[in-house]
mmCIF file with all atom_site columns, C-alpha atoms in Angstrom:
data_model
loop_
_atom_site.group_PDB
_atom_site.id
_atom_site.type_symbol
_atom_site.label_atom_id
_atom_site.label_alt_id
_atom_site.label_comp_id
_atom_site.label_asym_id
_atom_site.label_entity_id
_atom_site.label_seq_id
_atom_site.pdbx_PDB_ins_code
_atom_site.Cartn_x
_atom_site.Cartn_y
_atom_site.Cartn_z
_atom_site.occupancy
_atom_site.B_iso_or_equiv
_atom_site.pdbx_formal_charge
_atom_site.auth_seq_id
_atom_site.auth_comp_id
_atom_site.auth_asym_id
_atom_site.auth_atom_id
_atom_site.pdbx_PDB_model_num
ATOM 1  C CA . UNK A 1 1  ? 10.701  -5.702  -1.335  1.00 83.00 ? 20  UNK A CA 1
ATOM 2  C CA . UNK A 1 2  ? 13.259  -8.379  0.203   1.00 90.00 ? 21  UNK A CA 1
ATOM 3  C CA . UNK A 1 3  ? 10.407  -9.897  2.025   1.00 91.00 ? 22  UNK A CA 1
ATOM 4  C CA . UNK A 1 4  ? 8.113   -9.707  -0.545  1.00 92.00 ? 23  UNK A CA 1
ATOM 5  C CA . UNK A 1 5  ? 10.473  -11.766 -3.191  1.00 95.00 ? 24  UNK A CA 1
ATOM 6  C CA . UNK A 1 6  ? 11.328  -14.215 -0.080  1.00 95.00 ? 25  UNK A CA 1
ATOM 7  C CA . UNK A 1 7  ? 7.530   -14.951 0.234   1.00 96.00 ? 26  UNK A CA 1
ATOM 8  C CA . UNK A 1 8  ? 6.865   -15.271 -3.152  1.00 96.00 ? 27  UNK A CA 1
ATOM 9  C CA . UNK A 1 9  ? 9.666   -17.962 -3.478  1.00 97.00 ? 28  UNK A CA 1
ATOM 10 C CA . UNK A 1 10 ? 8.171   -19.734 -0.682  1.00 97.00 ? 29  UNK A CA 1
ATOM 11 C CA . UNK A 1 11 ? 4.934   -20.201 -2.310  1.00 97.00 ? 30  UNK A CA 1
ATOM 12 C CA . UNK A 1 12 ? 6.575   -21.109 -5.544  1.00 97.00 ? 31  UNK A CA 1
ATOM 13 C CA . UNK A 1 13 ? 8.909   -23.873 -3.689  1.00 97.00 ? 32  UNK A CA 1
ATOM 14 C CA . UNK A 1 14 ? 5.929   -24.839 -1.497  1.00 97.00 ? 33  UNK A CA 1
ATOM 15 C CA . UNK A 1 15 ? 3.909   -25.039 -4.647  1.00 97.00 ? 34  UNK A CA 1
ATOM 16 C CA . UNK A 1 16 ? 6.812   -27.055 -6.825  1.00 97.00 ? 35  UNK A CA 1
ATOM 17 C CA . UNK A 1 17 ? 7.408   -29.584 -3.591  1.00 97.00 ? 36  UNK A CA 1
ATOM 18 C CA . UNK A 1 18 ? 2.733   -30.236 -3.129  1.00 97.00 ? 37  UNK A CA 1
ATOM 19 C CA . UNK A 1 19 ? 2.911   -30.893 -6.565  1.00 97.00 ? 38  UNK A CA 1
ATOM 20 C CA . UNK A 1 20 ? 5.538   -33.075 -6.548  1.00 97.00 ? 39  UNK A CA 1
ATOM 21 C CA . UNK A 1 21 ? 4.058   -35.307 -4.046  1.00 96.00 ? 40  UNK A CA 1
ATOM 22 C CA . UNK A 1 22 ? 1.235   -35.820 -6.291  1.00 96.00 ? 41  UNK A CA 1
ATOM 23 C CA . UNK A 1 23 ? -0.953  -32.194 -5.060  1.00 94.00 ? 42  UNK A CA 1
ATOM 24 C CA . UNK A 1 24 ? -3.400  -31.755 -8.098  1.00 94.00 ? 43  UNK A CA 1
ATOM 25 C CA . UNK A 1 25 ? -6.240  -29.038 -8.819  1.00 95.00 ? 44  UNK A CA 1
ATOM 26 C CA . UNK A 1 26 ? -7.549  -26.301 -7.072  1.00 96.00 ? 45  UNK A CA 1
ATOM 27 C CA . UNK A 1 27 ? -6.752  -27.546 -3.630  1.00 96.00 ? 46  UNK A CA 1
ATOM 28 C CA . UNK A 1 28 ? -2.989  -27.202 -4.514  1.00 97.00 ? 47  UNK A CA 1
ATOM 29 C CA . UNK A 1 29 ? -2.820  -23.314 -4.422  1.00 97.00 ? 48  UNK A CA 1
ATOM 30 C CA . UNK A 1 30 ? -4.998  -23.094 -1.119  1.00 97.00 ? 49  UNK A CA 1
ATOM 31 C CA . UNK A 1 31 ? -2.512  -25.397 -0.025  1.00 97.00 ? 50  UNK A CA 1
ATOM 32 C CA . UNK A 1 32 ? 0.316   -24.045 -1.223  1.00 97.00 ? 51  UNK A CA 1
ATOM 33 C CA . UNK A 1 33 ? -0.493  -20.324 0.021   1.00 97.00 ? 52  UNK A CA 1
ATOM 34 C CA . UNK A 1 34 ? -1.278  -22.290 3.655   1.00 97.00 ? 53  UNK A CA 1
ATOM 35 C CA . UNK A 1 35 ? 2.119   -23.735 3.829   1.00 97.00 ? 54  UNK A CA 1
ATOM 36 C CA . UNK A 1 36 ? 4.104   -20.338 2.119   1.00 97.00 ? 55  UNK A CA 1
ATOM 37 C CA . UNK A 1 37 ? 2.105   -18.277 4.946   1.00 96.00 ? 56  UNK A CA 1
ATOM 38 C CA . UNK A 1 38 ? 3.057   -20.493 7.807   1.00 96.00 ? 57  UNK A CA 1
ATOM 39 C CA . UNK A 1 39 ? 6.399   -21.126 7.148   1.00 96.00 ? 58  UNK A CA 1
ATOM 40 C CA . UNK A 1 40 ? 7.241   -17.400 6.443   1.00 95.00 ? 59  UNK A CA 1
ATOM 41 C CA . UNK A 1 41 ? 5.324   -16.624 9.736   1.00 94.00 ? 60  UNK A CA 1
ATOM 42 C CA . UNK A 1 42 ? 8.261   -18.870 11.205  1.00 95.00 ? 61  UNK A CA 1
ATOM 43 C CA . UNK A 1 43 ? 11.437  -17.804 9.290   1.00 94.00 ? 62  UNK A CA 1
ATOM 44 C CA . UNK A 1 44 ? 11.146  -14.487 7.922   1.00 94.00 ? 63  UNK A CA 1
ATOM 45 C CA . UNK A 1 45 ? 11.144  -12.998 11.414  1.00 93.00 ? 64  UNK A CA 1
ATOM 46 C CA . UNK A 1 46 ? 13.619  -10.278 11.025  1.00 95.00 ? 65  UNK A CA 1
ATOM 47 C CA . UNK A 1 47 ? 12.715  -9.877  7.034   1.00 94.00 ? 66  UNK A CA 1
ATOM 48 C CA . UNK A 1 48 ? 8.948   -9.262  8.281   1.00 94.00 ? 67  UNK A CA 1
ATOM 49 C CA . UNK A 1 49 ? 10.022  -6.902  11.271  1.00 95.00 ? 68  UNK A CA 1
ATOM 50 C CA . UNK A 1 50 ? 12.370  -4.829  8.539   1.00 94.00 ? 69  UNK A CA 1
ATOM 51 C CA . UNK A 1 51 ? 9.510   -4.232  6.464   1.00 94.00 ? 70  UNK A CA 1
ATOM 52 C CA . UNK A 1 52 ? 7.252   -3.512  9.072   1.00 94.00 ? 71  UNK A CA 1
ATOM 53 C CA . UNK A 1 53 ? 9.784   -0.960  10.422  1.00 96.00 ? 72  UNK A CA 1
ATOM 54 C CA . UNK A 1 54 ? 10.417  1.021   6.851   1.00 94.00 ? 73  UNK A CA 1
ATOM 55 C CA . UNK A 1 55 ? 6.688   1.207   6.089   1.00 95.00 ? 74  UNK A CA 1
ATOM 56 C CA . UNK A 1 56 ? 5.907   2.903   9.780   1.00 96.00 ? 75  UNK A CA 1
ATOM 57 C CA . UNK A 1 57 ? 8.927   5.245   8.733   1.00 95.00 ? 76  UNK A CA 1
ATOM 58 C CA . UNK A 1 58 ? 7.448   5.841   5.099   1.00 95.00 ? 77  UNK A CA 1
ATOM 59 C CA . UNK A 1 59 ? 3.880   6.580   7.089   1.00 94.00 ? 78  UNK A CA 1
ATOM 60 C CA . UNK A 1 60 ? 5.057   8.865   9.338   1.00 94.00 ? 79  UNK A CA 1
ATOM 61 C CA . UNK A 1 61 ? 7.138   10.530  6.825   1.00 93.00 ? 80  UNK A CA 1
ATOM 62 C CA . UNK A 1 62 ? 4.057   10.734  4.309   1.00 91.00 ? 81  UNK A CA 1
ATOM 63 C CA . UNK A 1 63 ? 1.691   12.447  7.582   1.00 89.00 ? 82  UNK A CA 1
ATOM 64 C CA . UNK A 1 64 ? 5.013   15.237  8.109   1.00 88.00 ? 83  UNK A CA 1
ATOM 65 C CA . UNK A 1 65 ? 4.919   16.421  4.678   1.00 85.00 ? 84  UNK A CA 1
ATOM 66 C CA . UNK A 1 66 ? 1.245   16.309  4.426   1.00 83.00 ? 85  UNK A CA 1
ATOM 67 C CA . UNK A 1 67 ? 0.687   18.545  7.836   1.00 81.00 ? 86  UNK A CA 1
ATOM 68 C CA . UNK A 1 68 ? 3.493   20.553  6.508   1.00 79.00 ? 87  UNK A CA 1
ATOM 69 C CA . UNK A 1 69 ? 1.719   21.546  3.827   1.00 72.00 ? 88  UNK A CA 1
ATOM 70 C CA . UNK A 1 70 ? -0.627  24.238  3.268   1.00 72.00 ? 89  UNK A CA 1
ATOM 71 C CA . UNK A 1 71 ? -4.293  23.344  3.899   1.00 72.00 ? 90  UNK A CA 1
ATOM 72 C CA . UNK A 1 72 ? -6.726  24.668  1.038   1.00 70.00 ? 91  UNK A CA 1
ATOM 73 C CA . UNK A 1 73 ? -10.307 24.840  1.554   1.00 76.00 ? 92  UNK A CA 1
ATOM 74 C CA . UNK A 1 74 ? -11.344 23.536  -1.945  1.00 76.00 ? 93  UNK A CA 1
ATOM 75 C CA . UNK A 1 75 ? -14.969 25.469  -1.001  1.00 79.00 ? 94  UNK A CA 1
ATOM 76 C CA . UNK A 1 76 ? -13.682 28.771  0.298   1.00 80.00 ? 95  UNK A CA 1
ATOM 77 C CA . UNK A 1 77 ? -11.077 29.190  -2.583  1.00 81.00 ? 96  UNK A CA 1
ATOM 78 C CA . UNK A 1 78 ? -14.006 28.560  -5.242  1.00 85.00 ? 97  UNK A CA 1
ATOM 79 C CA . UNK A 1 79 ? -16.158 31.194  -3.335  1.00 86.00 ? 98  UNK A CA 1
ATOM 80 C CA . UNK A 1 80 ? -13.496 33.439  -2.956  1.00 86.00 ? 99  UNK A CA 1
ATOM 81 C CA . UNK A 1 81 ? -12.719 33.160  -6.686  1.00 87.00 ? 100 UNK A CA 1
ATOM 82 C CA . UNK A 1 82 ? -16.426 33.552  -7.852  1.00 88.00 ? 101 UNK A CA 1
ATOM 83 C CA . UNK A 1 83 ? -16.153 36.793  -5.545  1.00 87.00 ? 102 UNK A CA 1
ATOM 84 C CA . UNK A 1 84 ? -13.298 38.054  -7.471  1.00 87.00 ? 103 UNK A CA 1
ATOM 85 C CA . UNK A 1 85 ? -14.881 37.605  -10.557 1.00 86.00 ? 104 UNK A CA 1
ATOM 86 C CA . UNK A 1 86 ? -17.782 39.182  -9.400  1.00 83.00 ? 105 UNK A CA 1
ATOM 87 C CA . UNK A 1 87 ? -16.101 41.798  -8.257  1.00 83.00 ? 106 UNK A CA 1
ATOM 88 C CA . UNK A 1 88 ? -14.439 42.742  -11.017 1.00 83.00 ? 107 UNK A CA 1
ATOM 89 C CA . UNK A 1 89 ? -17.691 42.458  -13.703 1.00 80.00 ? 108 UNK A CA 1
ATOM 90 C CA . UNK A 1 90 ? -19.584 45.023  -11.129 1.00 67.00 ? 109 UNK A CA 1
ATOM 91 C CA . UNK A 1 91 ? -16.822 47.401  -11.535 1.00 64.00 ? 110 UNK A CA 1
ATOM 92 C CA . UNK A 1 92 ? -17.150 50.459  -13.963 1.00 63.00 ? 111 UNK A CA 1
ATOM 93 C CA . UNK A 1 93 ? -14.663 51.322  -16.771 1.00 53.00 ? 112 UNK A CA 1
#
C-alpha cells in the first residue's frame, strides 16, 4: 500500500514539475508515467522489495488454506445427489 501511494505521488510530482516546464497534451501523461516508473525503479528499492516480500507471503498463505481444504468434486457430488434422490423415489412406502 506504502509503495503504491509513494508511486502514485511520483507520477503526480513528475506530472506537476512536465507541466510546469511547459509539457502540454497527451504526450504529458506518457511522459509523466515514463519518468514516475524510472525514478521509482531507482528509489523505492526497499519499498518495492517490501511489497514484493508480503505478496509472496499472502500467496503462499492463500495456496495453504486452499490445499487445506477439502476438495469437492462439483460432478461426483451432483451424481451422488441425483442417486440419492433416486434412491429414495424407487423406494416403497
Amino acid at each position: 500500500m506504502i509503495y503504491t501511494l509513494l508511486r502514485l505521488a511520483l507520477f503526480g510530482a513528475a506530472f506537476g514539475l512536465l507541466y510546469l516546464a511547459g509539457l502540454r497534451g497527451w504526450l504529458l501523461p506518457i511522459v509523466a508515467v515514463v519518468v514516475a516508473l524510472a525514478v521509482s525503479y531507482l528509489a523505492l528499492g526497499k519499498p518495492r522489495d517490501a511489497a514484493a516480500q508480503w505478496m509472496a507471503t499472502r500467496a503462499e498463505r492463500r495456496a495453504a488454506e486452499r490445499a487445506a481444504a477439502p476438495k469437492v468434486d462439483v460432478d461426483a457430488a451432483h451424481e451422488d445427489a441425483q442417486l440419492d434422490q433416486e434412491l429414495r423415489t424407487d423406494r416403497p412406502g
